[in-house]
Short mmCIF file of C-alpha atoms in Angstrom, two decimals:
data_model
loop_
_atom_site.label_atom_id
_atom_site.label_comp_id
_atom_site.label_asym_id
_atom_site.label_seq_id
_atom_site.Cartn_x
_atom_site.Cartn_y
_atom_site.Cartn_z
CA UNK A 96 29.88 -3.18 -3.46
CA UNK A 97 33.17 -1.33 -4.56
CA UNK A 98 31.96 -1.38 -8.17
CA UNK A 99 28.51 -0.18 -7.14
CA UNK A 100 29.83 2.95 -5.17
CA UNK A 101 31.89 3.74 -8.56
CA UNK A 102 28.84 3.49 -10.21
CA UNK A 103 27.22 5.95 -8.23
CA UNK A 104 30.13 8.22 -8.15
CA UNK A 105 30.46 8.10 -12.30
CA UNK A 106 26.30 8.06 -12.56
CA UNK A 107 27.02 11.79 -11.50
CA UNK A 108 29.72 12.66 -13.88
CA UNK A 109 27.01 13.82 -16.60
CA UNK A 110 27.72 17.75 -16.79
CA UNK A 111 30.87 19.91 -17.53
CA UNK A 112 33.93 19.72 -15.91
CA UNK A 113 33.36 23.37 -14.31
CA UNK A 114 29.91 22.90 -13.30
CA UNK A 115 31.23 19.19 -11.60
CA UNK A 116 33.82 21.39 -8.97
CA UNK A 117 30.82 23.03 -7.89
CA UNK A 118 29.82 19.78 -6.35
CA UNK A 119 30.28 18.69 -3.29
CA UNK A 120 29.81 15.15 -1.55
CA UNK A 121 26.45 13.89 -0.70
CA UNK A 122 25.68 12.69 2.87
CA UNK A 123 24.07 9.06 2.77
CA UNK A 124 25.34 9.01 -1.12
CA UNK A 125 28.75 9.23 -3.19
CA UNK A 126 31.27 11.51 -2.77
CA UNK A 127 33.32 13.82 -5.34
CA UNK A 128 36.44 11.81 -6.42
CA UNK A 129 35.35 8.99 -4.76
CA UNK A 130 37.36 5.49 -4.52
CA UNK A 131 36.54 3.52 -1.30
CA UNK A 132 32.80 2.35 -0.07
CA UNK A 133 30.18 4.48 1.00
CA UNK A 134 30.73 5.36 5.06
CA UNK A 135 29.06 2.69 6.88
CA UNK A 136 25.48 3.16 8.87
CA UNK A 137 25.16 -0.27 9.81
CA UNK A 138 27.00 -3.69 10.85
CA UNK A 139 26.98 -5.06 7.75
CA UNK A 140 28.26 -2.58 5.69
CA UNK A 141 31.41 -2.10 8.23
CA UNK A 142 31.96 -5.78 8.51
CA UNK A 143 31.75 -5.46 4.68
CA UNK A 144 34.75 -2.93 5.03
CA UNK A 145 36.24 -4.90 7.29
CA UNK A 146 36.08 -7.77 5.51
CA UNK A 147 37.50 -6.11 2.17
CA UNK A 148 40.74 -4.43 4.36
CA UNK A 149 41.12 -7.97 5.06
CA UNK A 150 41.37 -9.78 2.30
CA UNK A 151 43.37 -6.84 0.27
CA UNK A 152 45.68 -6.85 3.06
CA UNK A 153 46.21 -10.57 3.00
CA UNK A 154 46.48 -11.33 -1.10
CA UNK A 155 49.17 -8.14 -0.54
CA UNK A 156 51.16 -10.37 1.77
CA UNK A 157 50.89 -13.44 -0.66
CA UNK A 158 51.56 -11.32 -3.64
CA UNK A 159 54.94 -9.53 -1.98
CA UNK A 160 55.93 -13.06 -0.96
CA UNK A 161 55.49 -14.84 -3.76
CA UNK A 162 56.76 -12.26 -6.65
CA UNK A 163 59.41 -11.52 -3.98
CA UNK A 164 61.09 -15.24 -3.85
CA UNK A 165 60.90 -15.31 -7.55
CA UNK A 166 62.56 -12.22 -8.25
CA UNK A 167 64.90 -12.99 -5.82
CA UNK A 168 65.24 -16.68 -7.22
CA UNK A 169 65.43 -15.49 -10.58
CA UNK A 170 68.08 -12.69 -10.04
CA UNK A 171 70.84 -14.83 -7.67
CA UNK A 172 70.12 -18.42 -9.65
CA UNK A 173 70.25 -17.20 -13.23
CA UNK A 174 72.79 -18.67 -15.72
CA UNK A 175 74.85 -15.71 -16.29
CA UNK A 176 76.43 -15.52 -12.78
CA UNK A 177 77.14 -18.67 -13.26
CA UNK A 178 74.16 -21.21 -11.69
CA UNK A 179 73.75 -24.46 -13.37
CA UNK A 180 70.17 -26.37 -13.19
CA UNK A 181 69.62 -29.23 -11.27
CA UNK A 182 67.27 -31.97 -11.16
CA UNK A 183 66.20 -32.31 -7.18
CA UNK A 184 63.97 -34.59 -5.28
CA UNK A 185 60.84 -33.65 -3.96
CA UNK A 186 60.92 -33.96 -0.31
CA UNK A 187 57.25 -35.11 0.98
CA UNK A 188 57.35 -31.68 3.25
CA UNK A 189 57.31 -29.51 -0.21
CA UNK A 190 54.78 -31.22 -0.93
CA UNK A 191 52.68 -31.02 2.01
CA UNK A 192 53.43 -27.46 2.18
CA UNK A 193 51.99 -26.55 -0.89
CA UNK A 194 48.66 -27.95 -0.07
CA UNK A 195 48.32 -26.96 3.17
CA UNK A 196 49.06 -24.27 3.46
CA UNK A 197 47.10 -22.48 0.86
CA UNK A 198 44.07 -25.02 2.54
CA UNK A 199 44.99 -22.71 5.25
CA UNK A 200 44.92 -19.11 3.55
CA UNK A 201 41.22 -20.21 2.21
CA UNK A 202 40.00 -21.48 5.31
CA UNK A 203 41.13 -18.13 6.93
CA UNK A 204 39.45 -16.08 4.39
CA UNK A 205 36.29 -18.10 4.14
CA UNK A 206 35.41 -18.38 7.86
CA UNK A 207 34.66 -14.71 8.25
CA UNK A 208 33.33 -13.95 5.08
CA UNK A 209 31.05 -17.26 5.79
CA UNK A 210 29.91 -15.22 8.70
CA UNK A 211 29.63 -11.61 6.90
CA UNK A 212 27.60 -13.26 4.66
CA UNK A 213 25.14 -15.49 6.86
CA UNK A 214 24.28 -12.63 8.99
CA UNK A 215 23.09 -11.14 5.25
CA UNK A 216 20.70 -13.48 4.80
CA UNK A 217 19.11 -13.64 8.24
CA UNK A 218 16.49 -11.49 7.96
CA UNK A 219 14.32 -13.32 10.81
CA UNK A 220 12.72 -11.21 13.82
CA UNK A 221 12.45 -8.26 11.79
CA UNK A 222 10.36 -5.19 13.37
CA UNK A 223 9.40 -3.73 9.97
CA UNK A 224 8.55 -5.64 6.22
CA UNK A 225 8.85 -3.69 3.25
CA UNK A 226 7.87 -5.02 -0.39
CA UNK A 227 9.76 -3.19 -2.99
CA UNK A 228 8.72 -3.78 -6.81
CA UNK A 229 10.60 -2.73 -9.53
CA UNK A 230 9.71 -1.49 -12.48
CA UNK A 231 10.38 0.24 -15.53
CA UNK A 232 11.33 3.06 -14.36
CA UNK A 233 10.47 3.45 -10.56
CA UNK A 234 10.18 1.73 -7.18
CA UNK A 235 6.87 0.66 -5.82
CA UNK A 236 6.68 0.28 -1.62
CA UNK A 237 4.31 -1.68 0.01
CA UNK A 238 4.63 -1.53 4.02
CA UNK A 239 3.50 -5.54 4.72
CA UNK A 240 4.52 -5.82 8.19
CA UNK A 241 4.94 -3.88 11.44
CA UNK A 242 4.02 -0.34 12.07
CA UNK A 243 2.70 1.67 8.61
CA UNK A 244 1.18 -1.58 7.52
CA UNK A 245 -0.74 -0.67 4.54
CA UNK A 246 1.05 2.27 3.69
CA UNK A 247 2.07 1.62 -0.28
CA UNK A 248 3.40 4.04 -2.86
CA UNK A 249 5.40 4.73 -5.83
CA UNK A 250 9.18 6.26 -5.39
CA UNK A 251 9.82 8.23 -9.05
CA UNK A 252 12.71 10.40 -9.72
CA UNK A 253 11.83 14.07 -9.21
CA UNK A 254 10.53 15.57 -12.55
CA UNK A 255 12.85 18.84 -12.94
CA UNK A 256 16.22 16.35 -12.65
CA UNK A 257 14.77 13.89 -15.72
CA UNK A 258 14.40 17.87 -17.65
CA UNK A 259 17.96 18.44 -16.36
CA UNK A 260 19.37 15.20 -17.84
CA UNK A 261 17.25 16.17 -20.91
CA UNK A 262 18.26 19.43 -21.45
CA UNK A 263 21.76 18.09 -21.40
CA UNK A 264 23.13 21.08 -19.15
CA UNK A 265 22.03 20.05 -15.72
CA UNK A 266 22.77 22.28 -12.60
CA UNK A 267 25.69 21.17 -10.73
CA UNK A 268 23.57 19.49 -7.59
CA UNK A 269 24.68 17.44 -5.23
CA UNK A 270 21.96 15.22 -5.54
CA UNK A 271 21.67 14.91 -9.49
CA UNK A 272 19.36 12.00 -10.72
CA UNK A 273 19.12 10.67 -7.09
CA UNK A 274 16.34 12.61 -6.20
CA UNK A 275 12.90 10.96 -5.68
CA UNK A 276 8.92 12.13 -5.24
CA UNK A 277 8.30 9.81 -2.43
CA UNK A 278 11.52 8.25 -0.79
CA UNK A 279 11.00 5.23 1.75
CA UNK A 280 11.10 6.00 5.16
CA UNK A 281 12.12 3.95 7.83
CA UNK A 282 12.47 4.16 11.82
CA UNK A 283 16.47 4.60 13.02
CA UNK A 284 17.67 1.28 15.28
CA UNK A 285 14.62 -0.88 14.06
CA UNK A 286 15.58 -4.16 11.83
CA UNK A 287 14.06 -3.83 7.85
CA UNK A 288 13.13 -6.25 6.17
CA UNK A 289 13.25 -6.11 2.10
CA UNK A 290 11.63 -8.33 0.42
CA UNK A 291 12.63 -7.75 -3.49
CA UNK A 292 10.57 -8.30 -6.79
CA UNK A 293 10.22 -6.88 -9.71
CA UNK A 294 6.94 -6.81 -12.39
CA UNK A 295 9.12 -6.31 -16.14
CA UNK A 296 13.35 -6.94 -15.59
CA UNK A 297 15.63 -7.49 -13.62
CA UNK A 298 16.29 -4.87 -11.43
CA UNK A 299 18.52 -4.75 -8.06
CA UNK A 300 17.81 -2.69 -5.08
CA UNK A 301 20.76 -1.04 -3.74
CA UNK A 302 22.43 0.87 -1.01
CA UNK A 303 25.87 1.04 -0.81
CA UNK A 304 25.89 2.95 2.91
CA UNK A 305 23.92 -0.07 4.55
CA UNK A 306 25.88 -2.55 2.73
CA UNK A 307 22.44 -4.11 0.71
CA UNK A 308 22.07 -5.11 -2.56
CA UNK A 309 19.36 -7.44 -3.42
CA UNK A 310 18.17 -8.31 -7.43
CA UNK A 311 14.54 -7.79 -8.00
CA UNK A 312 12.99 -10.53 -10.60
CA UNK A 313 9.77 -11.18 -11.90
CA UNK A 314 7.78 -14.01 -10.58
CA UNK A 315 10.60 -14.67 -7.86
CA UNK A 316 11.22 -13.14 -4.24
CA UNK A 317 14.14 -12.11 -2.63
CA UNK A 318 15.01 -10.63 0.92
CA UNK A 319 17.33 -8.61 2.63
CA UNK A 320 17.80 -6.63 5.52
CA UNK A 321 19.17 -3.58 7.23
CA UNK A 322 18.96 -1.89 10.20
CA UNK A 323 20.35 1.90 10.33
CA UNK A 324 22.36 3.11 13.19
CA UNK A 325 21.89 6.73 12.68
CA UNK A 326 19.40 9.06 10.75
CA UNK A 327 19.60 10.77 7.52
CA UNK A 328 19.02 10.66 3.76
CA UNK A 329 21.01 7.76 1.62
CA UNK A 330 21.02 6.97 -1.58
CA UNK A 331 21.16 4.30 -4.04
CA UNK A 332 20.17 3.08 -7.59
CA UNK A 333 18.77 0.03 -9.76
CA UNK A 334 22.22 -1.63 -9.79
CA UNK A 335 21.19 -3.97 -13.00
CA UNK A 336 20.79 -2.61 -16.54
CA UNK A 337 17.30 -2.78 -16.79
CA UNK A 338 15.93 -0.72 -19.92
CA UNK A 339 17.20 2.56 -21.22
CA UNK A 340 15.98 4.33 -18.34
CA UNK A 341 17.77 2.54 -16.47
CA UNK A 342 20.00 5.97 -14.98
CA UNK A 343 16.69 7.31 -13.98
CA UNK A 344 15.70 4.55 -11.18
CA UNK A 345 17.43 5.81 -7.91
CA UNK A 346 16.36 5.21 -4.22
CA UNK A 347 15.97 6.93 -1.84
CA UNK A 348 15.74 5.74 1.87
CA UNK A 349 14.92 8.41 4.86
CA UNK A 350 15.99 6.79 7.94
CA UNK A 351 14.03 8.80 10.81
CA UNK A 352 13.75 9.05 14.65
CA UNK A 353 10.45 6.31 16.15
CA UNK A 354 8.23 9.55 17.27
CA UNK A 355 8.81 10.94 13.22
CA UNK A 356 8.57 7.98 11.90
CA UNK A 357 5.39 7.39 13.87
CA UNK A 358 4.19 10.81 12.95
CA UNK A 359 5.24 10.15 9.28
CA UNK A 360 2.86 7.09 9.24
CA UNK A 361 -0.39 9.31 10.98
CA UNK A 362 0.05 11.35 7.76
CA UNK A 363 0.29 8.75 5.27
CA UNK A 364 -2.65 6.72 6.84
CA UNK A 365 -5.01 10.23 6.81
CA UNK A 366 -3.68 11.03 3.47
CA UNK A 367 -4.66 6.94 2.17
CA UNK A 368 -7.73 7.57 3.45
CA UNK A 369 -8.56 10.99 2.11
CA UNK A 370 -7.23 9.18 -1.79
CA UNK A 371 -9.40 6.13 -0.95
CA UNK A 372 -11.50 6.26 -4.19
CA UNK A 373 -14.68 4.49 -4.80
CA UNK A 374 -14.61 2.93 -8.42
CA UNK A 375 -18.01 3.53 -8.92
CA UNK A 376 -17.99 6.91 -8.36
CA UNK A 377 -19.25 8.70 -11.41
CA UNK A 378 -16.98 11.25 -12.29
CA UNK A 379 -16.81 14.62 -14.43
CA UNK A 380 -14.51 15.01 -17.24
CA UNK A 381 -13.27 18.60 -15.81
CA UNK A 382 -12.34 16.94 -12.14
CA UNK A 383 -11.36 13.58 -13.40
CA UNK A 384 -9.18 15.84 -16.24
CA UNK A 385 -7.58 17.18 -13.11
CA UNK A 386 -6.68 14.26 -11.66
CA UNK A 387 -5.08 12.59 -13.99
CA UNK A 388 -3.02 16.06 -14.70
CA UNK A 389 -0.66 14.66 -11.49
CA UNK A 390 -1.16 10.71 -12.91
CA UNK A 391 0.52 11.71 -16.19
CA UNK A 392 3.23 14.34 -14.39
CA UNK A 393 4.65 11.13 -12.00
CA UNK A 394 4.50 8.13 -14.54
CA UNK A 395 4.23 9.04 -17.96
CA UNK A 396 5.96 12.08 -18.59
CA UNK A 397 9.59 11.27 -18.83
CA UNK A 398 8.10 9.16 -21.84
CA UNK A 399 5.43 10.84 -23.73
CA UNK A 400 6.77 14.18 -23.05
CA UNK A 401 5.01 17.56 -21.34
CA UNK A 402 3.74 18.32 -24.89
CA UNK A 403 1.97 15.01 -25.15
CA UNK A 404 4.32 14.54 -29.09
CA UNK A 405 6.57 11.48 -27.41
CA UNK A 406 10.11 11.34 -28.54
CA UNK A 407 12.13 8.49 -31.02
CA UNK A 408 10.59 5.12 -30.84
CA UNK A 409 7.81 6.47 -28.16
CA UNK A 410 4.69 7.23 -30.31
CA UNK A 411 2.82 10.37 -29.58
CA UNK A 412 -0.48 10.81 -27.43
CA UNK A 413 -1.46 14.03 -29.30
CA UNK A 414 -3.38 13.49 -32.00
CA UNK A 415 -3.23 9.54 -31.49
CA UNK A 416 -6.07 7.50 -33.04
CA UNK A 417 -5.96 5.10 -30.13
CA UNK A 418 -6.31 8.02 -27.36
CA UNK A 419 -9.01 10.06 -29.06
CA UNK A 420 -11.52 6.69 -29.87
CA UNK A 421 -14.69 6.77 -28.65
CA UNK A 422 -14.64 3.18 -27.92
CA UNK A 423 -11.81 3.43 -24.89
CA UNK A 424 -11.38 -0.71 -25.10
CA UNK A 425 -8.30 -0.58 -27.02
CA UNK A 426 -6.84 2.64 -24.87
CA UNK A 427 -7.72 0.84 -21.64
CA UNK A 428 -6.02 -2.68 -22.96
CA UNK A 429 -3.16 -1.21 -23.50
CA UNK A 430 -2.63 0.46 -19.72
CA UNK A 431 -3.54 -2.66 -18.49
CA UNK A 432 -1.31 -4.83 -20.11
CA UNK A 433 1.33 -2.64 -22.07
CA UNK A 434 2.35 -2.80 -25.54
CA UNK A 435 5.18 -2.77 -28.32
CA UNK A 436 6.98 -6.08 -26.21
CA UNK A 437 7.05 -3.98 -23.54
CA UNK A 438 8.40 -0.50 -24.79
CA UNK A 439 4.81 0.41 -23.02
CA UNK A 440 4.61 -0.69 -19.70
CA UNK A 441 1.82 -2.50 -18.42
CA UNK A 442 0.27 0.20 -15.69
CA UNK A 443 -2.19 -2.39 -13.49
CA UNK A 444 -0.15 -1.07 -10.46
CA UNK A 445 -2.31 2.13 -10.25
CA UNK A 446 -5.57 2.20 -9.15
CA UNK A 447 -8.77 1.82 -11.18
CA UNK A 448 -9.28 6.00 -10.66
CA UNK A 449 -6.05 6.71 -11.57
CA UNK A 450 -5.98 5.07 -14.92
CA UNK A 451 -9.24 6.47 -15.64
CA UNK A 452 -7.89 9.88 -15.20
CA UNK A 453 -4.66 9.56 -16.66
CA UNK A 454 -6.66 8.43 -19.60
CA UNK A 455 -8.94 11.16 -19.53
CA UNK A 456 -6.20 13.50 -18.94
CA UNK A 457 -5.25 12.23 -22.52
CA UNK A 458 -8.15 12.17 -24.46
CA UNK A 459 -8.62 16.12 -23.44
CA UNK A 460 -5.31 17.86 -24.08
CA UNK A 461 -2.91 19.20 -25.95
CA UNK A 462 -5.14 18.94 -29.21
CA UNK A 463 -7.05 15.86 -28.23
CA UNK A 464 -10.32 18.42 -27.12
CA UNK A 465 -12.61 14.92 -27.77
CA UNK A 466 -14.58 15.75 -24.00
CA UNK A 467 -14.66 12.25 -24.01
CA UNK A 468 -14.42 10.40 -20.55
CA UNK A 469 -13.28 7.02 -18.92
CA UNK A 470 -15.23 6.19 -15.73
CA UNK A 471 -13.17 4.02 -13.54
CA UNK A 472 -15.92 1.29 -13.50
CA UNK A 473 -14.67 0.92 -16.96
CA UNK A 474 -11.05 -0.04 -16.02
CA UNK A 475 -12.84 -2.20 -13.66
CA UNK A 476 -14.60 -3.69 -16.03
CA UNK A 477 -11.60 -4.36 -17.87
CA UNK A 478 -9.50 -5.88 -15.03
CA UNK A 479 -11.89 -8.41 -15.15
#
């Protein structure tokens, strides 16, 4: 966890050394000259402090002991005052003391760490289940269990920091590349459950201030668990190198009161509802054109650009042969399923209306005026 929190503290380091003593520490996140662990909001994470006092307190001990007797064996024994070696006997108590007592030092540094660390795991009778999925380069939330069930949604750094980072003179912000669209919300006092996967890489969900991180792999399952004394905004990142975007994956966790977090949940459930798209709705290209204007703003800008021209290795959607086809097979495969070994990701996460209208959105901008249109029964179609 140390290393983590220095890898939050450095993730902010990007602008000028004037703009970065305008900066001051984030609540919930790191601080400005940072060097210990985030402040604690939950059991784990102080019996993780705890534990780490501990143990540098006790290899301290061991190391001023043992560097200390052979200094002080090497400075009063040595030749030139006049010692003389000597062969000696080992006596059967040197060499019982030698074994047990570092048998000892372990055991007394395992059996609390043991603990520390089986309380981590036990993430039975939890009162809320959360799925997060990573991918390249977001978090996706699914609410499984407990109140919000059904709630789901993708978490996606906030658009102006990714031009920030771009532009290569951000603002000096406390919150640089650690703030999100949609963060995950969660009810203060109540136990979380995490479970942890991932649909690419290998990412890692972490928090340093609740003591939690948890890799995310495709195909397997992990879980963890938290449960937030107080409320308030913290912060964490993907805490595995998991693409080049890999400084642009942060998280975001809102830990709330129970009536807000109840309140939070009426509004997400009416706004579900109001999004609740039928795929056989026949749309037009105008409001479908609109729709996907938002699609494209939180998932494929930071790629493909605001100008639709790409950048490097990511080929352009303006003016692309693929985007402007009539026959919308080939477009469609590749949302589905991705392309380039995965330089495109595959986009089956979002629904059949959104990837009709991202794809729309495509096919009539920038110079790509082709009034062409993808219903969503066609991604439907093509899901099949």
């Amino acid at each position: 966890m140390c290393a983590a929190a220095t890898t939050l503290t450095l993730g902010l380091g990007a602008w000028t050394t004037v703009a970065a003593q305008k900066v001051n520490d984030l609540p919930g996140g790191p601080a400005v000259n940072q060097l210990n662990f985030a402040p604690p909001v939950t059991r784990i994470a102080e019996e993780q402090h705890w534990l780490h006092w501990f143990m540098m307190a006790l290899c301290a001990v061991i190391f001023v002991i043992v560097f200390g007797v052979m200094f002080y064996s090497i400075l009063k024994h040595r030749k030139s005052v006049g010692h003389k070696s000597q062969v000696l006997a080992e006596p059967i108590w040197v060499e019982l003391g030698w074994t047990i007592v570092p048998l000892l030092i372990v055991i007394g540094m395992a059996l609390p760490a043991t603990k520390v660390l089986v309380a981590q795991k036990d993430t039975t009778n939890s009162d809320l289940t959360i799925k997060a999925t990573g991918m390249q380069w977001k978090w996706g939330y699914d609410y499984i269990k407990g109140e919000g069930e059904g709630i789901a949604f993708l978490s996606t750094l906030d658009n102006a920091h990714r031009e920030m980072s771009n532009s290569g003179k951000p603002e000096a912000i406390d919150n640089y590349l650690l703030k999100v669209d949609n963060p995950l919300v969660v009810p203060v006092g109540k136990k979380i459950r995490i479970i942890t996967t991932a649909n690419d890489v290998i990412h890692a969900w972490m928090v340093p201030a609740f003591g939690v991180k948890q890799d995310a792999i495709p195909g397997f399952v992990r879980d963890t668990w938290f449960r937030a004394e107080k409320t308030g905004d913290f912060y964490g990142q993907c805490a595995e190198l998991c693409g080049k975007e890999h400084a642009y994956m942060p998280i975001h966790v809102k830990v709330v009161t129970a009536e807000q977090y109840s309140a939070w949940v009426g509004e997400q459930q009416k706004a579900m509802a109001a999004l609740a798209d039928d795929p056989s709705r026949v749309w037009t290209v105008t409001d479908l054109a609109k729709r996907g204007e938002s699609v494209y703003a939180a998932n494929c800008v930071a790629c493909h650009q605001a100008n639709g021209k790409g950048a490097g290795p990511i080929k352009p959607l303006d003016g692309s042969a693929v985007v402007t086809a009539g026959d919308h097979g080939a477009f469609i495969n590749i949302m589905l399923n991705g392309a380039a070994g995965g330089a495109m990701p595959a986009w089956k996460q979002l629904s059949d209306t959104e990837l009709a209208a991202v794809m729309t959105y495509a096919k009539n901008n920038w110079s790509n005026q082709t009034n062409q249109i993808v219903q969503p029964a066609d991604v439907v179609a093509a899901r099949k």
